[in-house]
């Protein structure tokens, strides 16, 4: 194994052609990923106008980051967490990597039962750095490539790359030099140090939802978001001590449920008249934002700001199903629905990039991009010019867009594939395949072979299904979608009654 690792390192570093001078100039990179944060969960307006949600929340860190960098108003993830994280780590679209629902236990599917459909044997064990794990996708992973090219790699927070009892359950097997609190689970028992972050006993680890590795804070009044930030700064200190550029994957558990009040901010939202659950959520958002501000302050104090790139993103749309109080499926308005849905509320997310002396401060882009694009983009930012991967890379670098946001780019279609049953119900939630082509978006529902067609700029809330009125456009997009899915060997559900697979979208007679 050591010989293989050395040879891989030699091959990768030889291919990059990075000189010693270039290595000294390599920037630090912080990828700040928030869990379940919606497009409207911020005081930064990502729409053409402010909304009541923008006025509800207070995120000064995001405001500063947007003032210093570029906002992306049409940035997309997948409807649920694991597919997004695997696409980030591998550069693959979910239809290709087949980790299409959230992962937890080895060889166990989390698909909820359905009256009509059975679901494919998707890669329930996640993405893996080795090819010996059943029902997983083997990939050359982003942090490992960065590590092999001189970076000190830090994981802080939620991992959720691979199922329990597989190598990728531990981020250190995925190329991270340091792992802070990451393991197989995508959720947590509790954010409160007084509750040992969901572990039953002080100093212990309770599977599956107890947060590991944070025992020093057990019994303390600290909130997990703050503790993770403190530990992340210590890890960056280690990178500085090693005289290496760092890649910090600041992957917060926040703002995933459970809703625990961050008491540093909670009372002011109660005073504003928010219901208890919404005040808790708002306090968690502000705590997440404080983490962002604290990291930016750290960079200033260490005189690292000018050579550090910060990328802010969420892993899927905001939770808007029955788990949240108030009117369901309205928390992301003007977008429709939320997490788990292929409507915009489930996949369109806030994104900001700060790249000093390169990205124009206060700029904005409405160009479309998707989570697998982060893989080649981060490597290009890091100066890793040539690299080999065992997997096919679907993502496209958006560095040229950062350099020149006004430059015309080649038209490109985006695809989402979710042949699964997440469990919660709501608009746009279910087994679907979806394509966005220019202004148009087509959704194909497997359970009834039904189509929905929307013109997104004209109908951002996806209220007017134009499929019956525009069969030519439906036909055009079904052909594109069906061809793509077959080309990447995508999986699809089957009918329980016959055992036959549901037709591809382009096999349906209109």
Short mmCIF file of C-alpha atoms in Angstrom, two decimals:
data_model
loop_
_atom_site.label_atom_id
_atom_site.label_comp_id
_atom_site.label_asym_id
_atom_site.label_seq_id
_atom_site.Cartn_x
_atom_site.Cartn_y
_atom_site.Cartn_z
CA UNK A 1 0.00 0.00 0.00
CA UNK A 2 2.83 2.44 0.88
CA UNK A 3 4.57 1.69 -2.41
CA UNK A 4 1.33 2.28 -4.33
CA UNK A 5 0.76 5.55 -2.46
CA UNK A 6 4.30 6.71 -3.23
CA UNK A 7 3.93 5.87 -6.91
CA UNK A 8 0.59 7.70 -7.07
CA UNK A 9 2.19 10.73 -5.41
CA UNK A 10 5.12 10.61 -7.86
CA UNK A 11 2.81 10.34 -10.88
CA UNK A 12 0.53 13.13 -9.76
CA UNK A 13 3.26 15.56 -8.80
CA UNK A 14 5.15 14.81 -12.00
CA UNK A 15 2.06 15.42 -14.11
CA UNK A 16 1.27 18.74 -12.52
CA UNK A 17 4.54 20.35 -13.51
CA UNK A 18 4.35 22.71 -10.52
CA UNK A 19 7.72 24.32 -9.84
CA UNK A 20 8.99 25.26 -6.39
CA UNK A 21 8.30 28.93 -7.12
CA UNK A 22 4.74 28.11 -8.17
CA UNK A 23 4.21 26.06 -5.02
CA UNK A 24 5.19 29.06 -2.91
CA UNK A 25 2.47 31.07 -4.64
CA UNK A 26 -0.25 28.46 -4.22
CA UNK A 27 -3.22 30.12 -2.52
CA UNK A 28 -4.96 28.92 0.59
CA UNK A 29 -8.49 27.73 -0.12
CA UNK A 30 -11.47 27.67 2.24
CA UNK A 31 -14.57 25.86 1.05
CA UNK A 32 -17.31 26.89 3.47
CA UNK A 33 -20.19 24.45 2.99
CA UNK A 34 -23.43 24.87 4.93
CA UNK A 35 -25.89 22.01 5.46
CA UNK A 36 -29.51 22.55 4.37
CA UNK A 37 -29.20 26.31 3.91
CA UNK A 38 -31.79 27.74 1.54
CA UNK A 39 -31.38 30.44 -1.10
CA UNK A 40 -33.36 32.84 1.10
CA UNK A 41 -31.76 32.00 4.49
CA UNK A 42 -29.60 35.12 4.51
CA UNK A 43 -29.69 38.89 4.64
CA UNK A 44 -27.89 38.83 1.28
CA UNK A 45 -30.53 38.94 -1.48
CA UNK A 46 -29.77 36.44 -4.23
CA UNK A 47 -32.93 37.39 -6.14
CA UNK A 48 -33.60 40.60 -8.07
CA UNK A 49 -35.14 42.13 -4.95
CA UNK A 50 -35.13 41.74 -1.18
CA UNK A 51 -37.67 39.35 0.31
CA UNK A 52 -39.17 39.04 3.80
CA UNK A 53 -36.72 36.22 4.51
CA UNK A 54 -33.76 38.46 3.65
CA UNK A 55 -35.12 40.92 6.18
CA UNK A 56 -35.68 38.21 8.82
CA UNK A 57 -32.14 36.88 8.98
CA UNK A 58 -28.90 38.61 9.94
CA UNK A 59 -25.76 37.36 8.20
CA UNK A 60 -23.12 40.13 8.28
CA UNK A 61 -20.34 37.69 7.42
CA UNK A 62 -22.07 36.79 4.17
CA UNK A 63 -22.73 40.46 3.51
CA UNK A 64 -19.01 41.18 3.83
CA UNK A 65 -18.06 38.19 1.69
CA UNK A 66 -20.48 39.32 -1.03
CA UNK A 67 -19.08 42.85 -0.88
CA UNK A 68 -15.57 41.44 -1.32
CA UNK A 69 -16.40 38.84 -3.95
CA UNK A 70 -18.83 37.51 -6.54
CA UNK A 71 -22.35 36.26 -5.87
CA UNK A 72 -23.78 33.47 -8.00
CA UNK A 73 -27.55 33.64 -8.30
CA UNK A 74 -27.98 30.38 -10.22
CA UNK A 75 -25.72 27.97 -8.35
CA UNK A 76 -27.07 24.45 -7.98
CA UNK A 77 -26.55 21.44 -5.73
CA UNK A 78 -28.54 18.19 -5.65
CA UNK A 79 -31.81 17.75 -3.71
CA UNK A 80 -30.20 15.91 -0.75
CA UNK A 81 -26.83 15.87 0.94
CA UNK A 82 -24.76 12.76 0.07
CA UNK A 83 -25.11 13.11 -3.72
CA UNK A 84 -23.88 16.71 -3.45
CA UNK A 85 -20.90 15.78 -1.30
CA UNK A 86 -19.90 12.87 -3.53
CA UNK A 87 -20.13 15.11 -6.61
CA UNK A 88 -17.92 17.66 -4.84
CA UNK A 89 -15.33 15.05 -3.90
CA UNK A 90 -15.31 13.31 -7.29
CA UNK A 91 -16.38 15.82 -9.94
CA UNK A 92 -19.04 13.37 -11.13
CA UNK A 93 -22.72 13.98 -11.72
CA UNK A 94 -25.00 11.97 -9.43
CA UNK A 95 -26.44 10.06 -12.40
CA UNK A 96 -22.94 8.70 -13.03
CA UNK A 97 -21.68 8.09 -9.48
CA UNK A 98 -24.99 6.52 -8.37
CA UNK A 99 -24.84 7.78 -4.79
CA UNK A 100 -28.27 9.18 -5.39
CA UNK A 101 -29.71 9.25 -1.85
CA UNK A 102 -28.24 9.86 1.60
CA UNK A 103 -25.93 7.24 3.06
CA UNK A 104 -25.51 5.88 6.58
CA UNK A 105 -25.18 2.14 7.31
CA UNK A 106 -23.14 -0.22 5.16
CA UNK A 107 -25.17 -1.98 2.47
CA UNK A 108 -28.43 -0.48 3.76
CA UNK A 109 -30.74 1.63 1.59
CA UNK A 110 -32.64 4.52 3.14
CA UNK A 111 -35.30 4.58 0.42
CA UNK A 112 -38.80 4.78 1.82
CA UNK A 113 -41.25 2.17 0.46
CA UNK A 114 -43.57 3.11 -2.40
CA UNK A 115 -46.86 1.63 -3.59
CA UNK A 116 -45.90 1.49 -7.26
CA UNK A 117 -42.11 1.67 -7.58
CA UNK A 118 -39.13 -0.33 -6.41
CA UNK A 119 -35.78 1.42 -6.41
CA UNK A 120 -32.43 0.47 -7.94
CA UNK A 121 -29.45 -0.90 -6.04
CA UNK A 122 -27.73 2.48 -5.86
CA UNK A 123 -24.33 3.04 -4.26
CA UNK A 124 -25.46 3.05 -0.64
CA UNK A 125 -21.85 2.89 0.62
CA UNK A 126 -20.91 6.23 -0.91
CA UNK A 127 -17.67 7.28 -2.55
CA UNK A 128 -14.50 5.38 -1.67
CA UNK A 129 -10.75 5.86 -2.19
CA UNK A 130 -10.42 2.13 -2.97
CA UNK A 131 -12.11 -0.18 -5.46
CA UNK A 132 -12.81 -3.04 -3.03
CA UNK A 133 -16.02 -1.79 -1.39
CA UNK A 134 -19.27 -3.17 -2.73
CA UNK A 135 -22.05 -0.80 -3.80
CA UNK A 136 -19.78 2.22 -3.84
CA UNK A 137 -18.12 4.42 -6.42
CA UNK A 138 -14.33 4.40 -6.53
CA UNK A 139 -12.84 7.82 -7.21
CA UNK A 140 -9.65 9.85 -7.04
CA UNK A 141 -10.74 12.29 -4.37
CA UNK A 142 -10.29 16.06 -4.38
CA UNK A 143 -8.50 16.44 -1.02
CA UNK A 144 -6.10 13.61 -1.85
CA UNK A 145 -5.09 15.29 -5.11
CA UNK A 146 -4.59 18.58 -3.26
CA UNK A 147 -2.56 16.83 -0.55
CA UNK A 148 -0.40 15.13 -3.17
CA UNK A 149 0.30 18.56 -4.64
CA UNK A 150 1.56 20.22 -1.50
CA UNK A 151 -1.58 21.23 0.40
CA UNK A 152 -2.24 20.73 4.11
CA UNK A 153 -5.81 19.43 3.98
CA UNK A 154 -8.29 20.01 6.81
CA UNK A 155 -11.76 18.58 7.26
CA UNK A 156 -13.98 20.25 9.87
CA UNK A 157 -17.58 19.23 10.52
CA UNK A 158 -19.90 16.99 8.55
CA UNK A 159 -18.32 14.40 6.25
CA UNK A 160 -21.01 11.99 5.02
CA UNK A 161 -18.90 10.61 2.18
CA UNK A 162 -19.13 6.90 2.94
CA UNK A 163 -21.26 4.54 5.00
CA UNK A 164 -20.37 3.25 8.44
CA UNK A 165 -17.61 0.62 8.50
CA UNK A 166 -16.19 1.67 5.15
CA UNK A 167 -12.89 3.52 4.59
CA UNK A 168 -14.57 6.81 3.58
CA UNK A 169 -16.39 7.01 6.90
CA UNK A 170 -13.10 8.50 8.11
CA UNK A 171 -12.11 11.65 6.19
CA UNK A 172 -8.44 10.90 6.85
CA UNK A 173 -8.80 8.00 4.39
CA UNK A 174 -10.06 10.47 1.79
CA UNK A 175 -6.99 12.68 1.69
CA UNK A 176 -7.42 14.92 4.71
CA UNK A 177 -4.44 15.48 7.00
CA UNK A 178 -6.77 16.50 9.83
CA UNK A 179 -10.30 15.36 10.60
CA UNK A 180 -12.37 17.40 13.02
CA UNK A 181 -15.70 15.76 13.96
CA UNK A 182 -16.38 14.08 10.62
CA UNK A 183 -17.77 10.55 10.28
CA UNK A 184 -20.38 8.55 8.36
CA UNK A 185 -23.52 10.25 9.64
CA UNK A 186 -25.06 13.21 7.87
CA UNK A 187 -26.96 14.48 10.89
CA UNK A 188 -26.34 14.90 14.59
CA UNK A 189 -28.06 14.31 17.89
CA UNK A 190 -27.52 17.76 19.36
CA UNK A 191 -25.56 20.99 18.81
CA UNK A 192 -25.14 21.70 22.51
CA UNK A 193 -21.96 20.97 24.41
CA UNK A 194 -24.10 20.59 27.53
CA UNK A 195 -25.71 17.61 25.77
CA UNK A 196 -22.32 16.22 24.65
CA UNK A 197 -23.25 16.96 21.02
CA UNK A 198 -25.70 14.06 20.98
CA UNK A 199 -23.51 11.50 22.75
CA UNK A 200 -25.12 9.76 25.70
CA UNK A 201 -22.11 9.94 27.99
CA UNK A 202 -19.52 12.63 28.52
CA UNK A 203 -16.37 11.58 26.73
CA UNK A 204 -18.14 8.86 24.76
CA UNK A 205 -19.40 8.38 21.22
CA UNK A 206 -22.95 7.22 20.56
CA UNK A 207 -23.69 5.86 17.09
CA UNK A 208 -24.98 6.93 14.72
CA UNK A 209 -25.83 10.55 15.57
CA UNK A 210 -23.35 11.52 18.26
CA UNK A 211 -20.67 13.90 16.94
CA UNK A 212 -17.20 12.31 17.38
CA UNK A 213 -13.89 13.85 18.34
CA UNK A 214 -15.19 16.84 20.30
CA UNK A 215 -14.99 15.30 23.77
CA UNK A 216 -13.00 18.22 25.18
CA UNK A 217 -16.14 20.35 24.87
CA UNK A 218 -18.54 17.86 26.45
CA UNK A 219 -20.47 19.45 29.29
CA UNK A 220 -19.50 22.94 28.13
CA UNK A 221 -22.08 25.57 27.21
CA UNK A 222 -20.51 25.99 23.77
CA UNK A 223 -22.50 25.51 20.54
CA UNK A 224 -21.05 23.01 18.05
CA UNK A 225 -20.68 25.59 15.28
CA UNK A 226 -18.40 27.67 17.52
CA UNK A 227 -16.38 24.66 18.66
CA UNK A 228 -15.76 23.54 15.09
CA UNK A 229 -14.57 27.00 14.15
CA UNK A 230 -12.11 27.10 17.05
CA UNK A 231 -10.68 23.73 16.08
CA UNK A 232 -10.47 24.74 12.41
CA UNK A 233 -8.32 27.76 13.29
CA UNK A 234 -6.00 25.51 15.28
CA UNK A 235 -5.64 23.24 12.28
CA UNK A 236 -4.81 26.21 10.05
CA UNK A 237 -2.11 27.12 12.57
CA UNK A 238 -0.66 23.64 11.99
CA UNK A 239 -0.57 24.29 8.25
CA UNK A 240 1.26 27.56 8.82
CA UNK A 241 3.71 25.77 11.11
CA UNK A 242 4.35 23.24 8.36
CA UNK A 243 4.84 26.10 5.86
CA UNK A 244 2.20 24.69 3.55
CA UNK A 245 -0.81 26.22 1.82
CA UNK A 246 -4.03 24.87 3.32
CA UNK A 247 -7.30 23.59 2.00
CA UNK A 248 -9.92 23.98 4.72
CA UNK A 249 -13.17 22.16 4.04
CA UNK A 250 -15.31 23.97 6.64
CA UNK A 251 -18.35 21.71 6.40
CA UNK A 252 -20.78 22.77 9.09
CA UNK A 253 -23.45 20.49 10.51
CA UNK A 254 -25.54 23.67 10.78
CA UNK A 255 -28.24 24.37 9.81
CA UNK A 256 -29.46 20.76 9.64
CA UNK A 257 -32.09 19.70 12.17
CA UNK A 258 -32.42 19.34 15.17
CA UNK A 259 -33.38 22.93 15.87
CA UNK A 260 -31.29 23.89 18.89
CA UNK A 261 -31.16 27.50 20.02
CA UNK A 262 -27.77 29.16 19.75
CA UNK A 263 -28.20 31.27 22.87
CA UNK A 264 -25.77 33.91 21.65
CA UNK A 265 -28.42 35.03 19.15
CA UNK A 266 -31.71 33.36 20.04
CA UNK A 267 -33.40 35.97 22.23
CA UNK A 268 -33.31 38.75 19.67
CA UNK A 269 -35.35 36.65 17.25
CA UNK A 270 -37.89 35.88 19.96
CA UNK A 271 -38.04 39.61 20.63
CA UNK A 272 -38.74 40.15 16.93
CA UNK A 273 -41.83 37.98 17.32
CA UNK A 274 -40.67 34.81 15.57
CA UNK A 275 -42.15 31.49 16.73
CA UNK A 276 -39.81 29.46 18.92
CA UNK A 277 -38.77 27.03 16.17
CA UNK A 278 -38.10 29.82 13.68
CA UNK A 279 -36.15 31.80 16.29
CA UNK A 280 -34.00 28.71 16.91
CA UNK A 281 -33.38 28.33 13.20
CA UNK A 282 -32.48 32.00 12.78
CA UNK A 283 -30.04 31.76 15.70
CA UNK A 284 -28.36 28.74 14.10
CA UNK A 285 -28.00 30.66 10.85
CA UNK A 286 -26.42 33.61 12.60
CA UNK A 287 -24.06 31.29 14.45
CA UNK A 288 -23.01 29.77 11.13
CA UNK A 289 -22.47 33.26 9.76
CA UNK A 290 -20.37 34.21 12.80
CA UNK A 291 -18.13 31.24 11.98
CA UNK A 292 -17.59 32.69 8.51
CA UNK A 293 -16.78 36.08 10.01
CA UNK A 294 -14.40 34.52 12.53
CA UNK A 295 -12.50 32.71 9.78
CA UNK A 296 -12.18 35.93 7.80
CA UNK A 297 -10.92 37.69 10.94
CA UNK A 298 -8.38 34.91 11.42
CA UNK A 299 -7.09 35.45 7.88
CA UNK A 300 -6.75 39.18 8.57
CA UNK A 301 -4.86 38.59 11.83
CA UNK A 302 -2.46 36.13 10.19
CA UNK A 303 -2.05 38.39 7.12
CA UNK A 304 -3.38 35.62 4.90
CA UNK A 305 -6.37 37.40 3.40
CA UNK A 306 -4.72 38.43 0.14
CA UNK A 307 -3.64 34.86 -0.62
CA UNK A 308 -6.76 32.99 0.46
CA UNK A 309 -9.77 32.15 -1.68
CA UNK A 310 -13.11 31.59 0.06
CA UNK A 311 -15.93 29.67 -1.60
CA UNK A 312 -19.33 29.69 0.14
CA UNK A 313 -21.99 27.12 -0.79
CA UNK A 314 -24.89 25.05 0.57
CA UNK A 315 -25.33 21.32 -0.03
CA UNK A 316 -29.03 21.51 -0.98
CA UNK A 317 -32.02 23.77 -0.63
CA UNK A 318 -33.49 24.72 2.72
CA UNK A 319 -35.63 22.23 4.58
CA UNK A 320 -39.26 23.10 3.96
CA UNK A 321 -41.09 19.83 4.55
CA UNK A 322 -43.09 18.85 7.62
CA UNK A 323 -40.03 19.06 9.90
CA UNK A 324 -40.30 22.84 10.01
CA UNK A 325 -43.02 24.80 11.81
CA UNK A 326 -45.31 27.26 10.06
CA UNK A 327 -46.72 26.80 6.60
CA UNK A 328 -44.92 23.86 4.96
CA UNK A 329 -43.02 24.25 1.68
CA UNK A 330 -42.93 28.05 1.82
CA UNK A 331 -39.63 28.71 3.56
CA UNK A 332 -37.71 29.28 0.33
CA UNK A 333 -40.15 31.64 -1.44
CA UNK A 334 -40.11 32.89 -4.12
CA UNK A 335 -38.70 29.44 -4.91
CA UNK A 336 -41.02 26.44 -4.74
CA UNK A 337 -40.60 23.67 -2.15
CA UNK A 338 -37.27 22.78 -0.51
CA UNK A 339 -34.83 20.01 0.38
CA UNK A 340 -35.56 16.73 -1.39
CA UNK A 341 -37.32 18.48 -4.26
CA UNK A 342 -36.12 19.16 -7.79
CA UNK A 343 -38.02 22.41 -7.78
CA UNK A 344 -35.71 25.40 -7.41
CA UNK A 345 -36.25 25.50 -3.64
CA UNK A 346 -34.56 22.12 -3.33
CA UNK A 347 -31.55 22.64 -5.58
CA UNK A 348 -30.81 26.37 -6.00
CA UNK A 349 -28.48 27.52 -3.23
CA UNK A 350 -26.54 30.60 -2.11
CA UNK A 351 -22.98 30.81 -3.42
CA UNK A 352 -20.23 33.45 -3.09
CA UNK A 353 -16.58 33.41 -4.14
CA UNK A 354 -13.92 35.77 -2.81
CA UNK A 355 -10.59 35.77 -4.66
CA UNK A 356 -8.56 38.87 -3.76
CA UNK A 357 -7.06 40.80 -6.66
CA UNK A 358 -8.82 38.47 -9.10
CA UNK A 359 -12.59 38.51 -8.57
CA UNK A 360 -14.22 41.92 -8.79
CA UNK A 361 -15.61 42.96 -5.38
CA UNK A 362 -19.36 43.31 -5.23
CA UNK A 363 -19.90 41.52 -8.53
CA UNK A 364 -22.68 39.13 -9.46
CA UNK A 365 -23.17 36.35 -11.99
CA UNK A 366 -26.37 34.71 -13.20
CA UNK A 367 -24.49 31.99 -15.10
CA UNK A 368 -25.54 28.47 -14.17
CA UNK A 369 -23.15 26.09 -12.44
CA UNK A 370 -23.53 22.88 -10.45
CA UNK A 371 -21.73 21.21 -7.56
CA UNK A 372 -19.53 18.85 -9.62
CA UNK A 373 -17.95 21.97 -11.15
CA UNK A 374 -16.18 22.63 -7.86
CA UNK A 375 -13.78 19.70 -8.36
CA UNK A 376 -11.97 20.99 -11.49
CA UNK A 377 -12.35 24.61 -10.36
CA UNK A 378 -10.62 24.13 -7.02
CA UNK A 379 -7.80 22.18 -8.63
CA UNK A 380 -7.31 24.92 -11.22
CA UNK A 381 -7.30 27.57 -8.49
CA UNK A 382 -4.69 25.53 -6.63
CA UNK A 383 -2.44 25.48 -9.69
CA UNK A 384 -2.85 21.75 -10.25
CA UNK A 385 -2.72 21.88 -14.01
CA UNK A 386 -2.65 18.19 -14.89
CA UNK A 387 -3.95 15.27 -12.90
CA UNK A 388 -5.23 11.78 -13.49
CA UNK A 389 -8.40 10.32 -12.02
CA UNK A 390 -9.92 6.86 -12.10
CA UNK A 391 -13.34 8.44 -12.72
CA UNK A 392 -14.78 10.48 -15.56
CA UNK A 393 -15.08 14.14 -14.57
CA UNK A 394 -18.42 15.72 -15.45
CA UNK A 395 -17.77 19.10 -13.83
CA UNK A 396 -16.51 22.11 -15.75
CA UNK A 397 -14.16 24.67 -14.21
CA UNK A 398 -15.68 28.10 -13.69
CA UNK A 399 -12.34 29.88 -13.18
CA UNK A 400 -12.76 31.73 -16.49
CA UNK A 401 -16.12 32.98 -15.23
CA UNK A 402 -14.47 34.28 -12.07
CA UNK A 403 -11.86 36.07 -14.16
CA UNK A 404 -14.35 37.54 -16.61
CA UNK A 405 -18.01 37.28 -15.56
CA UNK A 406 -19.19 39.13 -18.67
CA UNK A 407 -17.56 36.70 -21.07
CA UNK A 408 -20.01 34.70 -23.15
CA UNK A 409 -19.86 31.03 -22.26
CA UNK A 410 -20.85 28.00 -24.30
CA UNK A 411 -24.46 26.92 -23.73
CA UNK A 412 -24.60 24.04 -21.30
CA UNK A 413 -27.31 21.78 -19.92
CA UNK A 414 -27.52 20.70 -16.27
CA UNK A 415 -28.97 17.36 -15.14
CA UNK A 416 -30.31 16.10 -11.82
CA UNK A 417 -31.12 12.43 -11.31
CA UNK A 418 -32.90 11.08 -8.23
CA UNK A 419 -34.33 7.57 -8.84
CA UNK A 420 -35.13 7.22 -5.14
CA UNK A 421 -37.71 7.88 -2.44
CA UNK A 422 -36.37 10.36 0.11
CA UNK A 423 -39.30 9.86 2.47
CA UNK A 424 -40.83 13.25 3.33
CA UNK A 425 -43.45 14.50 0.91
CA UNK A 426 -43.95 17.84 -0.77
CA UNK A 427 -43.97 19.56 -4.16
CA UNK A 428 -41.39 18.17 -6.55
CA UNK A 429 -40.30 15.42 -4.14
CA UNK A 430 -40.10 11.91 -5.56
CA UNK A 431 -38.22 9.78 -8.08
CA UNK A 432 -37.33 12.21 -10.86
CA UNK A 433 -34.94 13.11 -13.63
CA UNK A 434 -34.54 16.78 -14.50
CA UNK A 435 -32.77 18.89 -17.12
CA UNK A 436 -32.15 22.64 -17.24
CA UNK A 437 -31.42 23.87 -20.75
CA UNK A 438 -31.13 27.63 -21.07
CA UNK A 439 -34.27 29.20 -19.64
CA UNK A 440 -36.17 25.91 -19.74
CA UNK A 441 -36.46 23.21 -17.12
CA UNK A 442 -38.09 19.81 -17.64
CA UNK A 443 -38.96 17.42 -14.79
CA UNK A 444 -39.85 13.76 -15.40
CA UNK A 445 -41.67 11.92 -12.63
CA UNK A 446 -41.09 8.16 -12.67
CA UNK A 447 -44.13 7.11 -10.66
CA UNK A 448 -46.64 8.36 -13.27
CA UNK A 449 -44.40 9.20 -16.26
CA UNK A 450 -45.60 12.80 -16.01
CA UNK A 451 -43.74 15.86 -17.32
CA UNK A 452 -43.52 19.40 -16.03
CA UNK A 453 -41.99 22.19 -18.09
CA UNK A 454 -41.11 25.62 -16.74
CA UNK A 455 -39.54 28.79 -18.07
CA UNK A 456 -37.45 29.66 -15.01
CA UNK A 457 -36.70 33.37 -15.64
CA UNK A 458 -40.39 34.02 -16.28
CA UNK A 459 -41.66 31.68 -13.54
CA UNK A 460 -39.08 31.32 -10.80
CA UNK A 461 -41.71 29.83 -8.49
CA UNK A 462 -42.50 27.05 -11.00
CA UNK A 463 -46.25 27.58 -10.82
CA UNK A 464 -47.12 27.31 -14.53
CA UNK A 465 -46.56 23.91 -16.12
CA UNK A 466 -46.16 24.56 -19.84
CA UNK A 467 -45.70 20.94 -20.94
CA UNK A 468 -49.08 20.56 -22.66
CA UNK A 469 -48.78 23.92 -24.38
CA UNK A 470 -45.24 23.36 -25.63
CA UNK A 471 -44.85 19.70 -26.71
CA UNK A 472 -42.00 20.62 -29.07
CA UNK A 473 -39.85 21.84 -26.19
CA UNK A 474 -40.79 18.80 -24.10
CA UNK A 475 -39.75 16.52 -26.96
CA UNK A 476 -36.46 18.39 -27.40
CA UNK A 477 -35.57 18.14 -23.72
CA UNK A 478 -36.67 14.53 -23.26
CA UNK A 479 -34.32 13.52 -26.06
CA UNK A 480 -31.43 15.35 -24.40
CA UNK A 481 -32.25 13.96 -20.97
CA UNK A 482 -32.74 10.37 -22.10
CA UNK A 483 -29.53 10.39 -24.11
CA UNK A 484 -27.54 11.76 -21.17
CA UNK A 485 -28.92 9.24 -18.69
CA UNK A 486 -28.13 6.29 -20.94
CA UNK A 487 -24.65 7.64 -21.73
CA UNK A 488 -23.71 7.71 -18.04
CA UNK A 489 -25.40 4.35 -17.32
CA UNK A 490 -27.86 5.94 -14.92
CA UNK A 491 -30.17 3.74 -12.87
CA UNK A 492 -33.95 3.95 -12.80
CA UNK A 493 -36.83 2.61 -10.72
CA UNK A 494 -38.94 -0.38 -11.70
CA UNK A 495 -42.62 -1.17 -11.44
CA UNK A 496 -43.36 -3.44 -8.47
CA UNK A 497 -46.19 -5.19 -10.33
CA UNK A 498 -44.20 -6.20 -13.42
CA UNK A 499 -40.57 -5.91 -12.33
CA UNK A 500 -39.91 -3.94 -15.52
CA UNK A 501 -37.94 -0.68 -15.42
CA UNK A 502 -39.86 2.55 -15.84
CA UNK A 503 -39.38 3.95 -19.37
CA UNK A 504 -36.73 6.58 -19.95
CA UNK A 505 -38.18 10.06 -20.47
CA UNK A 506 -37.67 9.95 -24.24
CA UNK A 507 -39.54 6.64 -24.47
CA UNK A 508 -42.84 8.24 -23.40
CA UNK A 509 -45.27 9.07 -26.19
CA UNK A 510 -46.36 12.69 -25.94
#
